[in-house]
Coordinates of C-alpha atoms in Angstrom, one line a residue:
Chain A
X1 CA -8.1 -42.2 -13.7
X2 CA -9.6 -45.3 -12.5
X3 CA -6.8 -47.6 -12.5
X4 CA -5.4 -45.9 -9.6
X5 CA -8.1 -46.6 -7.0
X6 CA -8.0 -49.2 -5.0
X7 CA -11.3 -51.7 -5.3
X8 CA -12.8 -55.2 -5.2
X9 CA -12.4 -57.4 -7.8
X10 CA -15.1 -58.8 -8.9
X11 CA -16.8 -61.0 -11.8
X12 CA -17.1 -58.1 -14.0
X13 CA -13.1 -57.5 -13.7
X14 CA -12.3 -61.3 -14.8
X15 CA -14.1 -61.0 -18.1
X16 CA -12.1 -61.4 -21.5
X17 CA -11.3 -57.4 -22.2
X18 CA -11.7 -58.3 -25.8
X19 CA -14.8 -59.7 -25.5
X20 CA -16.1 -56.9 -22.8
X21 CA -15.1 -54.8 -25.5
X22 CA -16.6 -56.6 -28.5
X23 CA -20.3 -56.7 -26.5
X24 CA -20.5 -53.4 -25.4
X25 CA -19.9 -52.5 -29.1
X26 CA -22.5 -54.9 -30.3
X27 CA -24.9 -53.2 -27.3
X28 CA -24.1 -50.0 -28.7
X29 CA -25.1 -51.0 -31.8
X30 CA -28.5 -52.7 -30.6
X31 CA -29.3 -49.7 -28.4
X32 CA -29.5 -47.5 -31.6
X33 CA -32.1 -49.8 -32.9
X34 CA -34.6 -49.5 -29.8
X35 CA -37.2 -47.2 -30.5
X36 CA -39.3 -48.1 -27.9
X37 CA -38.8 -46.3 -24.1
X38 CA -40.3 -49.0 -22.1
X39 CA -37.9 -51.6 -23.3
X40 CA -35.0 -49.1 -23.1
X41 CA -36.1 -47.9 -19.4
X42 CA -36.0 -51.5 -18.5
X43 CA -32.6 -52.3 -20.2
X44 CA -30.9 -48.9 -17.9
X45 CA -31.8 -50.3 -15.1
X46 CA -30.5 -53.9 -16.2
X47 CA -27.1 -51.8 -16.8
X48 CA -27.4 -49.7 -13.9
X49 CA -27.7 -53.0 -11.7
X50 CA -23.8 -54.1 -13.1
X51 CA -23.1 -50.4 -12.2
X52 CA -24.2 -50.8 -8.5
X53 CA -23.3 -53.7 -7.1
X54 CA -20.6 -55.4 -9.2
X55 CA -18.1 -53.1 -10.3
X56 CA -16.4 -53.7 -6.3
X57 CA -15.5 -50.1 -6.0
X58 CA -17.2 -47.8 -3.4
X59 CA -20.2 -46.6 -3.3
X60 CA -19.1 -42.9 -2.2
X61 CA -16.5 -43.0 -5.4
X62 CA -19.7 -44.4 -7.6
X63 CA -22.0 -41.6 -6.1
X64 CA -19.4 -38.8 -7.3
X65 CA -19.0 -40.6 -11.1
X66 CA -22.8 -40.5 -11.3
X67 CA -23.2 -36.7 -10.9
X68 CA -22.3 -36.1 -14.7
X69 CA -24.7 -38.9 -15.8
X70 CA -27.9 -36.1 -14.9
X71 CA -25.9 -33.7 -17.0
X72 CA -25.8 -36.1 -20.0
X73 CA -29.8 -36.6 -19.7
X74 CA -30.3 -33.1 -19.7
X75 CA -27.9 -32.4 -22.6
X76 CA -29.1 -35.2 -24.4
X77 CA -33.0 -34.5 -24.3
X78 CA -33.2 -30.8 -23.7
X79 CA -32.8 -29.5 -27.6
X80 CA -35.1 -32.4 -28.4
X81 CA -37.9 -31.8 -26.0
X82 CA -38.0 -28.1 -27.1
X83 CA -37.3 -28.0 -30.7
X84 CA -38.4 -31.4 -31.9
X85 CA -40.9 -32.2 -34.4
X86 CA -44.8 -32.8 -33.5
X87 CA -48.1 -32.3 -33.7
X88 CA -49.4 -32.6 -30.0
X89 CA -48.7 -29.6 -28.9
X90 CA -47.8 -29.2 -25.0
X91 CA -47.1 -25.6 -24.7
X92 CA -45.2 -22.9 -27.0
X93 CA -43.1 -20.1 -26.5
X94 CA -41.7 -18.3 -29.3
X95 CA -39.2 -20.4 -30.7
X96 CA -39.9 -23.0 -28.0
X97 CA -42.4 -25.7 -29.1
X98 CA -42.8 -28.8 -26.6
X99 CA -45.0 -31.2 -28.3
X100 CA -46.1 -34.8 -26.9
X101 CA -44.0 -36.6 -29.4
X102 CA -40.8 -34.3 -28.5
X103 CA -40.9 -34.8 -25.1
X104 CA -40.7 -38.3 -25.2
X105 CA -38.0 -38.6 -27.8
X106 CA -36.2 -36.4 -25.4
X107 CA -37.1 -38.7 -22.7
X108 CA -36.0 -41.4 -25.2
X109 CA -32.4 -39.8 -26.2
X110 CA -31.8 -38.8 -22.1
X111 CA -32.1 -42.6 -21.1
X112 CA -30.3 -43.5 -24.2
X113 CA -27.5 -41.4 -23.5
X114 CA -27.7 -42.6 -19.8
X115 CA -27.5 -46.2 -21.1
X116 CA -23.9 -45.6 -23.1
X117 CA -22.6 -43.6 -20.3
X118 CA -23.7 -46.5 -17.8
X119 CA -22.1 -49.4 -20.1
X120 CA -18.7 -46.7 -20.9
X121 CA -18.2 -46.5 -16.9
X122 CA -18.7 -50.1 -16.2
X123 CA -16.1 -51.2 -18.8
X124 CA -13.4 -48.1 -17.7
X125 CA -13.8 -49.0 -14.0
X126 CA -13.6 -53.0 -14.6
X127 CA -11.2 -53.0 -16.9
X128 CA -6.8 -52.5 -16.7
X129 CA -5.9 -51.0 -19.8
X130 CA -2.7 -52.7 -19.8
X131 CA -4.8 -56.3 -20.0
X132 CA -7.2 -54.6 -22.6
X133 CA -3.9 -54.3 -24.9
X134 CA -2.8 -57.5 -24.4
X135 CA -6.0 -59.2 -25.0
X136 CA -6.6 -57.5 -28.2
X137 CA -3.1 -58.6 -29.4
X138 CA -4.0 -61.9 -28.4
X139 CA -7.3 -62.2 -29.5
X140 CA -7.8 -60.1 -32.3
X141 CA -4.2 -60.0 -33.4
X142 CA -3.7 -56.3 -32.7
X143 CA -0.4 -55.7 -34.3
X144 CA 2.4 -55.5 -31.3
X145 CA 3.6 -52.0 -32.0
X146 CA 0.3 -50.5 -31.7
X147 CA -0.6 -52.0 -28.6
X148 CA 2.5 -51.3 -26.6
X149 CA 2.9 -48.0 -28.3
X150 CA -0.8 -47.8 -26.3
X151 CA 0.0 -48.8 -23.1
X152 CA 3.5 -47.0 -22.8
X153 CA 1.4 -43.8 -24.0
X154 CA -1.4 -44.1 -21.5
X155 CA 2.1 -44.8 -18.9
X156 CA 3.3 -41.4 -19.8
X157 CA -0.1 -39.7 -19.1
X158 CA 1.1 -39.1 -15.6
X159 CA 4.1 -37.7 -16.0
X160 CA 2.4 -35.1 -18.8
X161 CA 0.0 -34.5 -15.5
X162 CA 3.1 -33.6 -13.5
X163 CA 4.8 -31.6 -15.8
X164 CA 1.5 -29.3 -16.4
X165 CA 1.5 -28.7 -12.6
X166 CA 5.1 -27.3 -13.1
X167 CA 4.8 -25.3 -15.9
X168 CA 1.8 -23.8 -13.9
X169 CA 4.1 -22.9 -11.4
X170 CA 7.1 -22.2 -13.3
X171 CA 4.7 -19.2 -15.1
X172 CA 3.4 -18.3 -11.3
X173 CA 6.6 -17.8 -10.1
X174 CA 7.7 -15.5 -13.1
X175 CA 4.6 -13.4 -12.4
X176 CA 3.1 -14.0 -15.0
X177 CA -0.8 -12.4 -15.5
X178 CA -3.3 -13.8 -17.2
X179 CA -5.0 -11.3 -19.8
X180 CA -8.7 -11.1 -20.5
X181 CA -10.8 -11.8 -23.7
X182 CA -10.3 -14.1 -26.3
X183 CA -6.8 -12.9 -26.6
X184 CA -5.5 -13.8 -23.2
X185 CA -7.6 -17.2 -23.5
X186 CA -6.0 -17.9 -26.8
X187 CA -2.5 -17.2 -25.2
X188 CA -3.1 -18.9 -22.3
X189 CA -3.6 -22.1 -24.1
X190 CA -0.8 -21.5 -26.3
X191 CA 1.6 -21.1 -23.3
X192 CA 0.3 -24.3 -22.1
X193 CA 0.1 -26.4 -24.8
X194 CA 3.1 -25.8 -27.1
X195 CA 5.5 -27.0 -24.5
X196 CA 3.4 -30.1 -23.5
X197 CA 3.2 -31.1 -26.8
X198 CA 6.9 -30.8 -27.8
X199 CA 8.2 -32.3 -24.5
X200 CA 5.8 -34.9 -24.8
X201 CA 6.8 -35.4 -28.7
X202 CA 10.4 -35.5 -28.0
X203 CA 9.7 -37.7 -25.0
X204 CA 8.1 -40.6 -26.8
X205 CA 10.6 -40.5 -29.6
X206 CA 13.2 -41.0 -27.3
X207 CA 11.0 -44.2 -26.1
X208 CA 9.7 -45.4 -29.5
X209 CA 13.7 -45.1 -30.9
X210 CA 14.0 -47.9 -27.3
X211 CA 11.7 -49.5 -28.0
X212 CA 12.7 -50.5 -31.5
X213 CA 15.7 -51.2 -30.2
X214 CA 14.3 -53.8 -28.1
X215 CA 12.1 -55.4 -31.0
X216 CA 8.9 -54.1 -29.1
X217 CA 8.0 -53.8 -33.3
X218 CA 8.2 -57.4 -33.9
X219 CA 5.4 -59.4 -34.7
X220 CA 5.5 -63.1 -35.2
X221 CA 6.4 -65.5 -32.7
X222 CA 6.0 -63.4 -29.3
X223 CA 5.7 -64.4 -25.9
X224 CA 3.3 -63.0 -23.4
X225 CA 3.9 -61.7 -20.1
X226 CA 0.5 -61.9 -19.3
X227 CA -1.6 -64.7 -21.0
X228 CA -5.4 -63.7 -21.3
X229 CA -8.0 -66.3 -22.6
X230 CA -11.7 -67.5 -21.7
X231 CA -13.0 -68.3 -18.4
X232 CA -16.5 -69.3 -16.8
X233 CA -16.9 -65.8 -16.2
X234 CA -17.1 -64.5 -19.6
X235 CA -20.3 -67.6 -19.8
X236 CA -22.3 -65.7 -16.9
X237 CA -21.7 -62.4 -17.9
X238 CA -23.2 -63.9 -21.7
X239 CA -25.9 -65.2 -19.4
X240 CA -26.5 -62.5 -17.4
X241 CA -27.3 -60.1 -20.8
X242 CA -29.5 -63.2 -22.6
X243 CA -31.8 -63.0 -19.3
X244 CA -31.9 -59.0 -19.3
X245 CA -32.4 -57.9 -22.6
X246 CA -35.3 -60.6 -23.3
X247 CA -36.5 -59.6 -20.0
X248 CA -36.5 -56.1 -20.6
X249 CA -38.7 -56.8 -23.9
X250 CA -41.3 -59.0 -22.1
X251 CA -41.9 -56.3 -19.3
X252 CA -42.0 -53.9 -21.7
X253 CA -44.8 -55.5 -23.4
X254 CA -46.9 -56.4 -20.6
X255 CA -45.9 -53.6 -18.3
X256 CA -45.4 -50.7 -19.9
X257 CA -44.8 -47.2 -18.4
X258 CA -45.8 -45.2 -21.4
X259 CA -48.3 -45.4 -24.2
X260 CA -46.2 -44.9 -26.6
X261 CA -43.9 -47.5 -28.3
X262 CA -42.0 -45.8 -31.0
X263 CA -40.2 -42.4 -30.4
X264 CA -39.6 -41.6 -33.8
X265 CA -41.5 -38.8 -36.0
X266 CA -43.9 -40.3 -37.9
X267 CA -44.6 -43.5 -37.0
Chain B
X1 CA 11.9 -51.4 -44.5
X2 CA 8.5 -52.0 -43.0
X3 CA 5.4 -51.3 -44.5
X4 CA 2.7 -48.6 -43.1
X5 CA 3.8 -46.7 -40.0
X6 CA 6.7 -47.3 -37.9
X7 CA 6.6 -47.6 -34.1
X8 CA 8.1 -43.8 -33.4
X9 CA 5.1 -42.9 -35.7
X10 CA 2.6 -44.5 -33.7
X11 CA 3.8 -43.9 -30.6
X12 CA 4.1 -40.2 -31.1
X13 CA 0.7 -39.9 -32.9
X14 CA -1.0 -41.6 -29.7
X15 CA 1.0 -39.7 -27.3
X16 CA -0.2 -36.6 -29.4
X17 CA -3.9 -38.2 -29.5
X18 CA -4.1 -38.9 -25.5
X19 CA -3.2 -35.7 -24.8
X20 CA -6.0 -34.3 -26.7
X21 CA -7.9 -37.5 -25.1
X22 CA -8.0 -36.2 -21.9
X23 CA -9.1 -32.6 -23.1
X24 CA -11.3 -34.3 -24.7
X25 CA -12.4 -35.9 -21.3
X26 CA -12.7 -32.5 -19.9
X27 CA -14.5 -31.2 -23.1
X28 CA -17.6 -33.1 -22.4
X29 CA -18.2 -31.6 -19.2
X30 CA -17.5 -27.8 -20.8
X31 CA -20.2 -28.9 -23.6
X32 CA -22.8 -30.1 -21.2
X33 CA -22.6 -26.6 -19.3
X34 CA -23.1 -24.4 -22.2
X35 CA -25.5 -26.9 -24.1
X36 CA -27.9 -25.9 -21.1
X37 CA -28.0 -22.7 -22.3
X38 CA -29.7 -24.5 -25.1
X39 CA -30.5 -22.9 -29.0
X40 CA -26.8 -25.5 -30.1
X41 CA -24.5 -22.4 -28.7
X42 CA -22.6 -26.0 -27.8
X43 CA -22.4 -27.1 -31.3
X44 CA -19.3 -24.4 -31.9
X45 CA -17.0 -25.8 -29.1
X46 CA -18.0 -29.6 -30.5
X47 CA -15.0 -28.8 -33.4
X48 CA -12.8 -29.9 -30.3
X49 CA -13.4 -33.4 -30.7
X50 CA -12.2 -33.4 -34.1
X51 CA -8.9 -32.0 -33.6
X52 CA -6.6 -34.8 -32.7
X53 CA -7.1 -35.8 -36.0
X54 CA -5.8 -32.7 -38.1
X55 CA -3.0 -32.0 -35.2
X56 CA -1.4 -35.4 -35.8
X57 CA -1.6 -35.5 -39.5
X58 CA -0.3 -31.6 -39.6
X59 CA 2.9 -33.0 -37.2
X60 CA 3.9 -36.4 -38.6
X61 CA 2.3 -36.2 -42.3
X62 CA 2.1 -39.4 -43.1
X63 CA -0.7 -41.7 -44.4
X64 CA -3.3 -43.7 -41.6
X65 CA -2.1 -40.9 -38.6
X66 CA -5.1 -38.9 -39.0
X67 CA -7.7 -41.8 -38.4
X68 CA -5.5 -43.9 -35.7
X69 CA -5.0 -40.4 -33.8
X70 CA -8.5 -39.7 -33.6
X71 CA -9.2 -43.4 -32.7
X72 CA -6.7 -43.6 -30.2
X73 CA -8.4 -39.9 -28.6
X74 CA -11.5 -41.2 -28.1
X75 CA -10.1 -44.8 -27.0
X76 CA -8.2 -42.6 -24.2
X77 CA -11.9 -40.9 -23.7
X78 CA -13.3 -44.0 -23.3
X79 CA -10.9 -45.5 -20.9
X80 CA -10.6 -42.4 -18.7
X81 CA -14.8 -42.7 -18.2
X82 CA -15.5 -40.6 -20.8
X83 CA -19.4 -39.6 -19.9
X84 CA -20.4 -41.0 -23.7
X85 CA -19.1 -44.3 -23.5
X86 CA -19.1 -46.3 -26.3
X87 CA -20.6 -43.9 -28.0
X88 CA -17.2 -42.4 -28.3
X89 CA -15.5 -44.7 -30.1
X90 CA -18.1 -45.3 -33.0
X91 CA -18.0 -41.5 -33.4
X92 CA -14.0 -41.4 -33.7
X93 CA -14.0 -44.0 -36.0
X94 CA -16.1 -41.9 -37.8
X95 CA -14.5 -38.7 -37.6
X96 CA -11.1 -39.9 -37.9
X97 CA -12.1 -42.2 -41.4
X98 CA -13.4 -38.6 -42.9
X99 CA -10.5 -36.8 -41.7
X100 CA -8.3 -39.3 -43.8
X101 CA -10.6 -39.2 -46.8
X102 CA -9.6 -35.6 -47.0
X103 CA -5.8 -36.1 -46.6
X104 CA -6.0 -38.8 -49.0
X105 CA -8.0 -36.9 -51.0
X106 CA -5.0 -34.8 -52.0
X107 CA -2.4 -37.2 -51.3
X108 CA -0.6 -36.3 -48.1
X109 CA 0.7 -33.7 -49.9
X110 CA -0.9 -30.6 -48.3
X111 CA -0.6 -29.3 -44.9
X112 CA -2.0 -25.9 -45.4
X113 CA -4.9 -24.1 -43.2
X114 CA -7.4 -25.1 -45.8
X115 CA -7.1 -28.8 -45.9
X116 CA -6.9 -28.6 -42.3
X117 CA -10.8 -26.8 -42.3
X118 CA -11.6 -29.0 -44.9
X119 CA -10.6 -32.2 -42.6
X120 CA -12.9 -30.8 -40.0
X121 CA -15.6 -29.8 -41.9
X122 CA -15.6 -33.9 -42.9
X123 CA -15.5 -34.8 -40.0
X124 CA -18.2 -32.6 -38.3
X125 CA -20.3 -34.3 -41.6
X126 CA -19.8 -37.9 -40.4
X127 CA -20.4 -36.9 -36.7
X128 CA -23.6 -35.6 -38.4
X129 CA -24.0 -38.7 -40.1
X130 CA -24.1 -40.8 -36.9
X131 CA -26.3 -38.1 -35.1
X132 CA -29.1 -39.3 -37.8
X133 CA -29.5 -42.7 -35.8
X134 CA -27.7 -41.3 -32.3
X135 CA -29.3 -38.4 -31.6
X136 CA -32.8 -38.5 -33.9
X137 CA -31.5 -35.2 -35.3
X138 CA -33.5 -35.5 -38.3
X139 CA -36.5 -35.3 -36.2
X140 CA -35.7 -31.8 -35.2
X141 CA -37.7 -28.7 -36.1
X142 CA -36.1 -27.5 -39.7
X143 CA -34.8 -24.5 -38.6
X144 CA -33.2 -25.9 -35.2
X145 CA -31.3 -28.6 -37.4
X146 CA -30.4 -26.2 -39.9
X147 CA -28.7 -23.9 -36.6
X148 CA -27.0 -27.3 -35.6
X149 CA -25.2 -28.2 -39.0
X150 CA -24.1 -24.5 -39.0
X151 CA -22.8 -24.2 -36.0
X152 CA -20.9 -27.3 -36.0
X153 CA -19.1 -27.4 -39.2
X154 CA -18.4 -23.6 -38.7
X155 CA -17.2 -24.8 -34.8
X156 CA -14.7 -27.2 -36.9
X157 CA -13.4 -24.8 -39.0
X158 CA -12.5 -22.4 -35.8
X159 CA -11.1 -25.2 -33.8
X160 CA -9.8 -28.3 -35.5
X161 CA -8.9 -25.8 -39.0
X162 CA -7.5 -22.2 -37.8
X163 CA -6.2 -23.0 -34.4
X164 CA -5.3 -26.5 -35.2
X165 CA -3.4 -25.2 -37.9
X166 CA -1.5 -22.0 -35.6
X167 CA -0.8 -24.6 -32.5
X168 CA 1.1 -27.0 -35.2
X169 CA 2.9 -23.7 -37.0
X170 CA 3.9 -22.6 -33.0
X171 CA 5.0 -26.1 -32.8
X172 CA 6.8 -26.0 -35.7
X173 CA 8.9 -22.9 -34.3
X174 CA 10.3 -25.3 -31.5
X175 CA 11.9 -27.5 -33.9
X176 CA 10.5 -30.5 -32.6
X177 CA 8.1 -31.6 -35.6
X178 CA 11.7 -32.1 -37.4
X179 CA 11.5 -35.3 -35.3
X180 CA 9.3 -37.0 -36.6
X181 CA 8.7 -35.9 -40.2
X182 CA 9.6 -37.6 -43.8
X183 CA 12.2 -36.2 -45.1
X184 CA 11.2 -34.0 -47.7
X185 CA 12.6 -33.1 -51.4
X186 CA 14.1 -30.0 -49.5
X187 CA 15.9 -32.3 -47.4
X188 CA 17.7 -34.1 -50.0
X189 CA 18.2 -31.3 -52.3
X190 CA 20.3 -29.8 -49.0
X191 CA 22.1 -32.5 -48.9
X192 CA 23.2 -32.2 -52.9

């Protein structure tokens, strides 16, 4: 979990949560609708650039959370690069069929998926949970009782953590062996999950029944402990995206990589 | 009285989703392996990410659980660094709205291993749905997409129907879904 490292904070950390939020939802959105790889190849590396140098964590702990981004571009493209639809054919066997157009629309959804995981990490790493609640509460009027039921939740997450390591042991120490096959896999989970689950159920009952108690419910006139509004930084990190997503269209026009400019079948 | 859920409802039906949020965390790893073995084998373990959903609504019963759990799973995705992003929470919204279609469907009345398939199968359909503009699915070779849909839903009907279903009846057993239910007719008529 991120929010246990220590790091730098930087630009990227000051940002309105509510707004980070908003954007990378609207950038999600506006990723879906570019069809063209040279302006998407342009707009990863525009990405990859907040990912590098302004998150202010270390470059050996950003190393080790990029290894499963080369696993997302090869999930991502492979089915479409060897199944998709085409009629430039690359090379074919048996059920295999790699055609030009496939293998750039595998290309395309690899980078795509690249993009998301890029923006996902930048918001998780620069980003306290605990001021992502409050923000939404006092920016989009997230009701009070799902916001703290939230953040005491993502408090207990820990202890769950905790109490899996001693159930582990607790079975250990009882000797007890793990059977093969689907049945001992099934039963496995079972002896780990039903008394997670219930101790974790009882366990937040306990918390909500306290936190009734205190009026953690109420909505209305509250106060804040932490107050979260606008700043200059939520104005450059605006900036920053209207001078990489034009740019990434205007180098894509006059510099492109590829030929081709739409990935999709037909068109 | 207050209206729509109360806190204990929410609180345990987040507690419940960010448990499944962090398997949910591990899944993606798990699906990358297996999807390099390619031909959508990984399409049967992607029923996973529906199951927060079903699991909550089969515990608490009550109206709204089934989309804020599944929300709230991939929102504990999301914030752990789960490796799809943002792309995570468009997809729970997704999956979590279908889910509730279903359960609303028949009124929050039924918690049987049926409606439990049935609010997977929905929601493997709207994760399809998405996949149209996500993924370019529909640019697939026939055949490969028809392998995809199949495996899916019948992934969601193994994981987020049957064995959602048997982890809440186990659950059941420990008296602890007592909690946090309604009180039923049952309940009342014991009382006389």
């Amino acid at each position: 979990m991120a929010m246990d490292f220590s790091y730098k904070e930087t630009w990227l950390h000051k940002i309105n949560p509510s707004l980070k939020l908003l954007i990378m939802v609207l950038l999600f959105i506006h990723l879906l609708m570019i069809h063209n790889t040279n302006i998407l190849i342009n707009y990863m590396i525009g990405m990859l650039a907040l990912y590098l140098f302004f998150t202010g964590h270390p470059w050996k702990r950003l190393l080790v959370i990029s290894i499963p981004f080369l696993l997302i571009f090869l999930t991502s493209s492979t089915s479409m690069i060897f199944f998709g639809k085409g009629e430039i054919t690359w090379a074919k066997w048996g059920l295999v069929h790699i055609t030009e157009e496939s293998f750039f629309r595998g290309l395309h959804l690899g980078f795509r998926g690249i993009s998301f995981a890029i923006l996902g990490i930048v918001f998780a790493l620069t980003t306290r949970p605990v001021y992502l609640f409050y923000s939404l509460m006092q920016q989009f009027k997230l009701k009070p009782k799902y916001a703290y039921s939230f953040m005491a939740a993502i408090r207990l997450i820990p202890l769950m953590i905790e109490e899996m390591q001693t159930l582990h042991y607790a079975l250990q120490v009882r000797g007890v062996q793990g059977e093969r096959g689907v049945n001992g896999f099934y039963r496995k989970i079972k002896s780990y999950s039903i008394p997670l689950l219930s101790q974790s159920i009882r366990r937040a009952y306990r918390i909500a029944v306290a936190m009734e108690a205190k009026r953690f419910s109420n909505h209305g006139n509250r106060t804040y402990f932490y107050r979260l509004g606008f700043s200059k930084f939520d104005v450059i990190f605006l900036c920053y995206l209207l001078v990489i997503i034009p740019l990434s269209y205007v180098t894509a026009t006059h510099f492109p990589y590829f030929s081709i400019t739409d990935v999709r079948f037909g068109s | 009285m207050e209206k729509g859920l109360k806190l204990t409802d929410i609180l345990v039906t987040i507690i419940i989703a960010l448990i499944f949020g962090v398997i949910y965390k591990l899944w993606g790893p798990l699906y990358g392996v297996v999807a390099t073995l390619g031909l959508h084998l990984e399409q049967l373990i992607y029923g996973m990410w529906f199951i927060a959903a079903v699991v909550a609504y089969l515990i608490i019963r009550k109206p709204g659980v089934a989309l804020l759990a599944e929300i709230a799973a991939a929102q504990g995705e999301f914030i752990f660094g789960g490796e799809w992003g943002v792309a995570t929470l468009i997809f729970g919204i997704g999956q979590g709205l279908a889910a509730e279609l279903i359960f609303a469907a028949f009124r929050y009345k039924r918690y049987d291993m049926l409606i439990a398939s049935l609010a997977g199968v929905a929601a493997a359909v709207a994760s399809i749905g998405i996949d149209f503009y996500y993924g370019y699915i529909g640019d697939l070779a026939l055949w490969n997409l028809l392998i995809l849909f199949g495996t899916r839903i019948a992934g969601a009907i193994l994981i987020s129907g049957i064995f959602a279903h048997l982890l809440v009846q186990a659950l059941e057993k420990t008296g602890v879904t007592n909690l946090v239910r309604p009180a039923t007719k049952e309940d009342y008529q014991a009382l006389g």
